[in-house]
mmCIF file of C-alpha atoms in Angstrom:
data_model
loop_
_atom_site.group_PDB
_atom_site.id
_atom_site.type_symbol
_atom_site.label_atom_id
_atom_site.label_comp_id
_atom_site.label_asym_id
_atom_site.label_seq_id
_atom_site.Cartn_x
_atom_site.Cartn_y
_atom_site.Cartn_z
ATOM 1 C CA MET A 36 11.398 -16.567 21.237
ATOM 2 C CA ASN A 37 8.842 -14.549 22.890
ATOM 3 C CA LYS A 38 10.640 -15.161 26.333
ATOM 4 C CA ARG A 39 13.247 -12.526 25.486
ATOM 5 C CA TYR A 40 10.355 -9.801 25.357
ATOM 6 C CA THR A 41 10.057 -8.130 28.796
ATOM 7 C CA ASN A 42 8.405 -5.044 28.493
ATOM 8 C CA GLN A 43 7.103 -2.449 25.943
ATOM 9 C CA ALA A 44 9.088 -0.746 23.283
ATOM 10 C CA VAL A 45 8.562 1.140 20.232
ATOM 11 C CA TYR A 46 11.024 1.498 17.453
ATOM 12 C CA PHE A 47 10.518 4.400 14.986
ATOM 13 C CA ARG A 48 11.480 5.121 10.983
ATOM 14 C CA LEU A 49 10.822 9.195 12.106
ATOM 15 C CA PRO A 50 10.440 9.745 15.986
ATOM 16 C CA GLU A 51 9.201 12.879 15.296
ATOM 17 C CA ASN A 52 6.037 11.791 13.409
ATOM 18 C CA GLY A 53 6.051 8.129 12.867
ATOM 19 C CA PHE A 54 3.640 7.200 14.561
ATOM 20 C CA GLY A 55 0.243 7.095 12.915
ATOM 21 C CA THR A 56 1.523 9.163 9.898
ATOM 22 C CA ALA A 57 -0.340 8.670 6.319
ATOM 23 C CA ASP A 58 2.443 9.234 3.732
ATOM 24 C CA ASP A 59 1.610 8.255 -0.106
ATOM 25 C CA SER A 60 5.129 9.426 -1.139
ATOM 26 C CA GLN A 61 6.523 5.599 -1.485
ATOM 27 C CA PRO A 62 4.794 2.654 -2.347
ATOM 28 C CA PHE A 63 5.289 1.057 1.575
ATOM 29 C CA LEU A 64 6.504 3.025 4.121
ATOM 30 C CA ILE A 65 7.183 1.741 7.710
ATOM 31 C CA ASN A 66 6.134 4.262 10.475
ATOM 32 C CA CYS A 67 7.251 1.915 13.424
ATOM 33 C CA THR A 68 7.262 -1.359 14.688
ATOM 34 C CA GLY A 69 6.922 -2.347 18.556
ATOM 35 C CA VAL A 70 6.719 -5.016 21.077
ATOM 36 C CA ALA A 71 4.206 -4.912 24.230
ATOM 37 C CA ALA A 72 5.056 -7.764 26.811
ATOM 38 C CA LEU A 73 2.822 -7.148 29.822
ATOM 39 C CA ASP A 74 1.511 -8.860 32.785
ATOM 40 C CA LYS A 75 -0.607 -6.613 34.090
ATOM 41 C CA PRO A 76 -3.897 -5.246 33.056
ATOM 42 C CA PHE A 77 -4.024 -2.599 30.564
ATOM 43 C CA ALA A 78 -6.874 -1.057 27.528
ATOM 44 C CA THR A 79 -6.278 0.144 24.169
ATOM 45 C CA ASN A 80 -8.707 2.598 23.159
ATOM 46 C CA ARG A 81 -8.565 3.840 19.196
ATOM 47 C CA LEU A 82 -12.322 4.480 18.511
ATOM 48 C CA LYS A 83 -11.747 6.535 15.580
ATOM 49 C CA GLY A 84 -8.915 4.415 14.666
ATOM 50 C CA ARG A 85 -5.671 5.276 13.203
ATOM 51 C CA HIS A 86 -4.259 7.405 9.845
ATOM 52 C CA ASP A 87 -2.208 4.364 8.928
ATOM 53 C CA TYR A 88 -2.306 0.646 8.137
ATOM 54 C CA TYR A 89 -1.913 -1.410 11.493
ATOM 55 C CA LEU A 90 -0.330 -5.218 11.682
ATOM 56 C CA MET A 91 -1.166 -6.646 15.076
ATOM 57 C CA TYR A 92 0.509 -10.467 15.733
ATOM 58 C CA MET A 93 -0.154 -11.924 19.386
ATOM 59 C CA LEU A 94 2.809 -14.106 20.541
ATOM 60 C CA GLN A 95 1.399 -15.198 23.945
ATOM 61 C CA GLY A 96 -1.625 -14.694 26.160
ATOM 62 C CA GLU A 97 -5.125 -13.102 25.528
ATOM 63 C CA LEU A 98 -6.534 -9.941 24.468
ATOM 64 C CA GLU A 99 -10.792 -9.183 24.575
ATOM 65 C CA ALA A 100 -11.035 -6.609 21.575
ATOM 66 C CA GLN A 101 -13.384 -4.794 20.005
ATOM 67 C CA ILE A 102 -13.493 -3.990 16.494
ATOM 68 C CA GLU A 103 -16.242 -1.715 15.315
ATOM 69 C CA GLY A 104 -18.536 -2.692 18.059
ATOM 70 C CA GLU A 105 -17.870 -6.637 17.522
ATOM 71 C CA ASN A 106 -16.341 -8.502 20.275
ATOM 72 C CA ILE A 107 -13.579 -10.964 19.245
ATOM 73 C CA GLN A 108 -10.823 -12.606 21.066
ATOM 74 C CA LEU A 109 -7.292 -12.537 20.212
ATOM 75 C CA THR A 110 -5.241 -15.705 21.237
ATOM 76 C CA ALA A 111 -1.615 -16.569 20.741
ATOM 77 C CA GLY A 112 -0.602 -17.237 16.815
ATOM 78 C CA ASP A 113 -3.401 -14.665 15.916
ATOM 79 C CA LEU A 114 -2.837 -12.064 13.943
ATOM 80 C CA ILE A 115 -4.834 -8.859 12.509
ATOM 81 C CA LEU A 116 -5.097 -6.414 9.903
ATOM 82 C CA PHE A 117 -6.347 -2.636 10.675
ATOM 83 C CA PRO A 118 -6.985 -0.245 7.849
ATOM 84 C CA PRO A 119 -6.702 3.427 8.451
ATOM 85 C CA GLU A 120 -9.634 5.005 10.251
ATOM 86 C CA MET A 121 -11.069 1.743 11.659
ATOM 87 C CA GLY A 122 -11.880 2.266 15.265
ATOM 88 C CA TYR A 123 -10.575 -0.548 17.325
ATOM 89 C CA ALA A 124 -9.684 -1.139 21.253
ATOM 90 C CA TYR A 125 -8.431 -4.139 23.584
ATOM 91 C CA GLN A 126 -7.922 -4.832 26.988
ATOM 92 C CA LEU A 127 -5.921 -7.582 29.169
ATOM 93 C CA LYS A 128 -8.294 -8.035 31.995
ATOM 94 C CA LYS A 129 -6.391 -10.288 34.032
ATOM 95 C CA PRO A 130 -2.811 -10.257 35.216
ATOM 96 C CA GLU A 131 -1.290 -12.973 32.934
ATOM 97 C CA ARG A 132 1.694 -12.432 30.782
ATOM 98 C CA MET A 133 0.662 -11.463 26.946
ATOM 99 C CA VAL A 134 2.904 -10.249 24.444
ATOM 100 C CA TYR A 135 2.229 -9.219 20.799
ATOM 101 C CA LEU A 136 4.217 -7.538 17.959
ATOM 102 C CA TRP A 137 2.964 -5.054 15.716
ATOM 103 C CA VAL A 138 3.835 -2.898 12.751
ATOM 104 C CA HIS A 139 2.464 0.180 11.333
ATOM 105 C CA PHE A 140 2.954 1.124 7.573
ATOM 106 C CA THR A 141 1.214 3.631 5.171
ATOM 107 C CA GLY A 142 1.826 4.107 1.176
ATOM 108 C CA SER A 143 0.562 4.436 -2.106
ATOM 109 C CA GLU A 144 0.140 0.968 -3.129
ATOM 110 C CA CYS A 145 -0.719 -0.482 0.319
ATOM 111 C CA ALA A 146 -4.291 -1.063 -0.512
ATOM 112 C CA ALA A 147 -4.056 -2.509 -3.642
ATOM 113 C CA ARG A 148 -1.053 -4.822 -2.702
ATOM 114 C CA LEU A 149 -2.965 -6.151 0.030
ATOM 115 C CA LYS A 150 -6.097 -6.560 -1.963
ATOM 116 C CA GLU A 151 -3.711 -8.624 -4.603
ATOM 117 C CA LEU A 152 -2.537 -10.660 -1.800
ATOM 118 C CA GLY A 153 -6.064 -11.568 -0.599
ATOM 119 C CA LEU A 154 -5.634 -10.174 2.878
ATOM 120 C CA GLU A 155 -8.770 -8.931 4.276
ATOM 121 C CA MET A 156 -8.992 -5.994 6.670
ATOM 122 C CA ALA A 157 -10.149 -7.075 10.329
ATOM 123 C CA ARG A 158 -10.014 -10.279 9.763
ATOM 124 C CA MET A 159 -8.172 -12.833 12.436
ATOM 125 C CA TYR A 160 -5.949 -14.676 10.352
ATOM 126 C CA HIS A 161 -3.924 -17.737 12.420
ATOM 127 C CA PRO A 162 -0.591 -18.031 10.139
ATOM 128 C CA THR A 163 1.309 -21.176 10.203
ATOM 129 C CA GLU A 164 5.156 -20.837 10.486
ATOM 130 C CA GLY A 165 4.455 -17.914 13.065
ATOM 131 C CA GLU A 166 7.959 -18.033 14.129
ATOM 132 C CA GLU A 167 9.177 -16.789 10.507
ATOM 133 C CA LEU A 168 6.832 -14.083 11.045
ATOM 134 C CA GLU A 169 8.327 -13.194 14.232
ATOM 135 C CA GLN A 170 11.728 -13.244 12.860
ATOM 136 C CA GLU A 171 10.891 -10.839 9.893
ATOM 137 C CA ILE A 172 9.244 -8.176 12.619
ATOM 138 C CA ASP A 173 12.168 -8.735 14.412
ATOM 139 C CA THR A 174 14.726 -7.890 11.486
ATOM 140 C CA ILE A 175 12.921 -4.639 10.892
ATOM 141 C CA HIS A 176 13.293 -3.918 14.911
ATOM 142 C CA ARG A 177 16.992 -4.048 14.418
ATOM 143 C CA LEU A 178 16.937 -2.108 11.465
ATOM 144 C CA LEU A 179 14.814 0.976 13.009
ATOM 145 C CA ILE A 180 17.015 0.691 16.278
ATOM 146 C CA SER A 181 20.462 0.617 14.250
ATOM 147 C CA GLN A 182 19.988 2.625 11.065
ATOM 148 C CA PRO A 183 22.451 1.335 9.046
ATOM 149 C CA ALA A 184 23.441 2.507 5.646
ATOM 150 C CA PHE A 185 19.881 1.858 3.597
ATOM 151 C CA PHE A 186 17.934 1.004 6.372
ATOM 152 C CA PHE A 187 15.018 2.802 5.194
ATOM 153 C CA GLN A 188 14.880 0.954 1.382
ATOM 154 C CA GLU A 189 15.728 -2.452 3.346
ATOM 155 C CA CYS A 190 12.567 -1.582 5.821
ATOM 156 C CA ASN A 191 10.113 -1.235 3.036
ATOM 157 C CA ALA A 192 11.287 -4.016 0.746
ATOM 158 C CA ARG A 193 11.267 -6.394 4.201
ATOM 159 C CA LEU A 194 7.588 -4.732 4.809
ATOM 160 C CA GLU A 195 6.273 -6.105 1.461
ATOM 161 C CA MET A 196 7.987 -9.566 2.081
ATOM 162 C CA LEU A 197 6.634 -9.762 5.463
ATOM 163 C CA LEU A 198 3.162 -9.238 3.887
ATOM 164 C CA CYS A 199 3.810 -11.637 1.286
ATOM 165 C CA ARG A 200 4.734 -14.376 3.991
ATOM 166 C CA VAL A 201 1.827 -13.790 5.826
ATOM 167 C CA ALA A 202 -0.605 -14.450 3.023
ATOM 168 C CA ARG A 203 1.293 -17.450 2.108
ATOM 169 C CA TYR A 204 1.020 -18.667 5.232
ATOM 170 C CA VAL A 205 -2.480 -17.988 5.760
ATOM 171 C CA GLN A 206 -4.047 -18.679 2.359
ATOM 172 C CA ARG A 207 -1.627 -21.754 1.476
ATOM 173 C CA PRO A 208 -1.090 -23.665 4.777
ATOM 174 C CA SER A 209 -1.114 -27.017 2.907
ATOM 175 C CA GLN A 210 1.913 -25.865 0.610
ATOM 176 C CA ASN A 211 3.848 -24.288 3.328
ATOM 177 C CA VAL A 212 7.169 -25.392 2.960
ATOM 178 C CA ALA A 213 10.348 -23.524 4.434
ATOM 179 C CA PRO A 214 11.776 -22.215 1.101
ATOM 180 C CA ASP A 215 15.333 -23.650 1.569
ATOM 181 C CA ARG A 216 13.790 -27.025 2.110
ATOM 182 C CA LEU A 217 14.787 -28.186 -1.356
ATOM 183 C CA TRP A 218 17.120 -25.545 -2.132
ATOM 184 C CA GLN A 219 20.108 -28.072 -3.315
ATOM 185 C CA SER A 220 17.705 -29.869 -5.779
ATOM 186 C CA LEU A 221 16.122 -26.749 -7.258
ATOM 187 C CA TYR A 222 19.477 -25.357 -7.836
ATOM 188 C CA TYR A 223 20.164 -28.273 -9.641
ATOM 189 C CA LEU A 224 17.314 -27.894 -11.848
ATOM 190 C CA GLN A 225 17.777 -24.337 -12.519
ATOM 191 C CA HIS A 226 21.678 -25.116 -13.736
ATOM 192 C CA ASN A 227 20.928 -28.242 -15.611
ATOM 193 C CA TYR A 228 17.554 -28.255 -16.952
ATOM 194 C CA TRP A 229 18.611 -29.195 -20.397
ATOM 195 C CA ASP A 230 19.914 -32.801 -18.880
ATOM 196 C CA LYS A 231 17.735 -35.732 -18.164
ATOM 197 C CA ILE A 232 17.074 -35.800 -14.682
ATOM 198 C CA PRO A 233 15.386 -37.956 -12.714
ATOM 199 C CA VAL A 234 13.228 -37.424 -10.146
ATOM 200 C CA ALA A 235 14.381 -40.138 -8.004
ATOM 201 C CA GLN A 236 17.880 -38.147 -8.493
ATOM 202 C CA LEU A 237 16.480 -34.768 -7.171
ATOM 203 C CA ALA A 238 14.772 -36.986 -4.011
ATOM 204 C CA ALA A 239 18.438 -38.335 -3.159
ATOM 205 C CA MET A 240 19.726 -35.157 -3.096
ATOM 206 C CA GLU A 241 17.438 -34.141 -0.516
ATOM 207 C CA TYR A 242 17.226 -37.975 1.274
ATOM 208 C CA LEU A 243 14.155 -38.477 0.611
ATOM 209 C CA SER A 244 11.753 -41.007 -0.932
ATOM 210 C CA VAL A 245 10.602 -40.207 -4.708
ATOM 211 C CA SER A 246 7.098 -40.020 -2.924
ATOM 212 C CA ARG A 247 7.589 -37.743 -0.392
ATOM 213 C CA TYR A 248 10.339 -35.594 -2.425
ATOM 214 C CA ALA A 249 7.205 -35.100 -5.097
ATOM 215 C CA ALA A 250 4.889 -34.126 -2.433
ATOM 216 C CA LEU A 251 7.087 -31.605 -1.058
ATOM 217 C CA PHE A 252 8.342 -30.083 -4.436
ATOM 218 C CA ARG A 253 4.162 -29.741 -5.200
ATOM 219 C CA GLN A 254 3.681 -27.781 -1.875
ATOM 220 C CA LEU A 255 6.549 -25.591 -2.182
ATOM 221 C CA THR A 256 5.931 -24.916 -5.956
ATOM 222 C CA GLY A 257 2.380 -25.772 -6.659
ATOM 223 C CA ARG A 258 3.945 -27.779 -9.859
ATOM 224 C CA SER A 259 5.080 -31.396 -10.058
ATOM 225 C CA PRO A 260 9.064 -31.712 -10.513
ATOM 226 C CA GLN A 261 8.576 -32.702 -14.230
ATOM 227 C CA GLN A 262 6.073 -29.964 -14.782
ATOM 228 C CA TYR A 263 8.432 -27.727 -12.965
ATOM 229 C CA LEU A 264 11.050 -28.574 -15.167
ATOM 230 C CA ILE A 265 9.209 -28.499 -18.732
ATOM 231 C CA GLU A 266 8.100 -24.748 -17.281
ATOM 232 C CA LEU A 267 11.972 -23.895 -16.900
ATOM 233 C CA ARG A 268 12.835 -25.280 -20.149
ATOM 234 C CA VAL A 269 10.271 -23.710 -22.134
ATOM 235 C CA SER A 270 11.233 -20.111 -19.901
ATOM 236 C CA ASN A 271 14.746 -20.913 -21.796
ATOM 237 C CA ALA A 272 13.708 -21.701 -24.840
ATOM 238 C CA ARG A 273 11.560 -18.196 -24.877
ATOM 239 C CA GLN A 274 14.748 -16.130 -23.909
ATOM 240 C CA LEU A 275 17.006 -18.011 -27.040
ATOM 241 C CA LEU A 276 13.968 -17.357 -29.461
ATOM 242 C CA ARG A 277 14.260 -13.714 -28.584
ATOM 243 C CA GLU A 278 17.772 -13.185 -27.986
ATOM 244 C CA THR A 279 19.817 -15.329 -30.576
ATOM 245 C CA ASN A 280 19.488 -16.372 -34.185
ATOM 246 C CA LEU A 281 19.442 -20.201 -33.232
ATOM 247 C CA SER A 282 17.458 -22.377 -35.355
ATOM 248 C CA ILE A 283 14.539 -23.919 -33.708
ATOM 249 C CA GLY A 284 16.157 -27.518 -33.842
ATOM 250 C CA GLU A 285 19.419 -26.317 -32.119
ATOM 251 C CA VAL A 286 17.005 -24.064 -29.474
ATOM 252 C CA ALA A 287 15.217 -27.360 -28.989
ATOM 253 C CA ARG A 288 18.672 -29.077 -27.880
ATOM 254 C CA ARG A 289 19.651 -26.191 -25.744
ATOM 255 C CA VAL A 290 16.967 -26.963 -23.665
ATOM 256 C CA GLY A 291 16.729 -30.657 -23.492
ATOM 257 C CA TYR A 292 14.722 -31.797 -26.701
ATOM 258 C CA GLU A 293 16.128 -33.851 -29.386
ATOM 259 C CA ASP A 294 13.007 -33.855 -31.039
ATOM 260 C CA ALA A 295 12.049 -30.277 -32.435
ATOM 261 C CA LEU A 296 8.762 -31.082 -33.836
ATOM 262 C CA TYR A 297 8.016 -32.280 -30.115
ATOM 263 C CA PHE A 298 9.513 -29.283 -28.757
ATOM 264 C CA SER A 299 7.358 -27.305 -30.878
ATOM 265 C CA ARG A 300 4.247 -28.765 -29.870
ATOM 266 C CA LEU A 301 5.389 -28.626 -26.463
ATOM 267 C CA PHE A 302 6.091 -24.900 -26.705
ATOM 268 C CA ALA A 303 3.179 -23.986 -28.350
ATOM 269 C CA ARG A 304 0.814 -25.897 -25.557
ATOM 270 C CA TYR A 305 2.379 -23.430 -23.188
ATOM 271 C CA THR A 306 2.817 -19.963 -24.885
ATOM 272 C CA GLY A 307 -0.103 -20.572 -27.140
ATOM 273 C CA LYS A 308 2.223 -19.981 -30.074
ATOM 274 C CA SER A 309 4.539 -21.943 -32.047
ATOM 275 C CA PRO A 310 8.306 -21.409 -31.774
ATOM 276 C CA ARG A 311 8.165 -19.587 -35.210
ATOM 277 C CA VAL A 312 5.467 -17.271 -34.647
ATOM 278 C CA PHE A 313 6.914 -16.412 -31.165
ATOM 279 C CA ARG A 314 10.271 -15.186 -32.755
ATOM 280 C CA MET A 315 8.669 -13.149 -35.356
ATOM 281 C CA GLU A 316 6.235 -11.445 -33.000
ATOM 282 C CA THR A 317 9.240 -10.778 -30.664
ATOM 283 C CA GLU A 318 11.933 -9.507 -33.272
#
């Protein structure tokens, strides 16, 4: 996609003070996003850093960078996060095409959420599925340009989603499967979890062999299809126990188990409590 970027552009949330502002009035706030597409030497020096967070994603070319005195090379596919007040500089020293995207953001929950996601500051990442990240940033660009109704709320929500995607792609590359890759079979499981569902049936829905389907399923969800089905059944059983007066045996049948004793043992294994105790504690 980066061939369409032809120059520098900045897209502000608040033009009068959106660049570099610290603001804790919301959990997440985008200050601005932008693109730098250059083919002539330039230098950026912020030795005292910024007042907000800075996500920088390289699409093409190379930059020589200095982060708190350490020299690093930024190349296509690299992503780096700068915290507030951290000094940095980077230069394009050769007349070669270079493109990077950025997002500047702030908010009261930024530090805690970045820590929760395991994203370290000033560490260079090379996430998989870079085109998807580019599209996410581009969507934020478009929202800030057009500013449709509720663009402010959507931009902030998309910022959090962007950070989650970055964390997923840099920390679990072996589990990186497009979310919609197995959508048909996952949808079927959600709406027919009480039925007998062989893995072969699910694999056929996605035009995959059983072994390939099982491998992709585990990469996407972190579970086997059988494990996913059991957890889905237990989750719905918990809801029935909380919200209805159905007997334990009837709850078991509703979620796919004819043997109430087997269901009770399975429920206890996954929740640490028998169905009867669970119901008593949630009444």
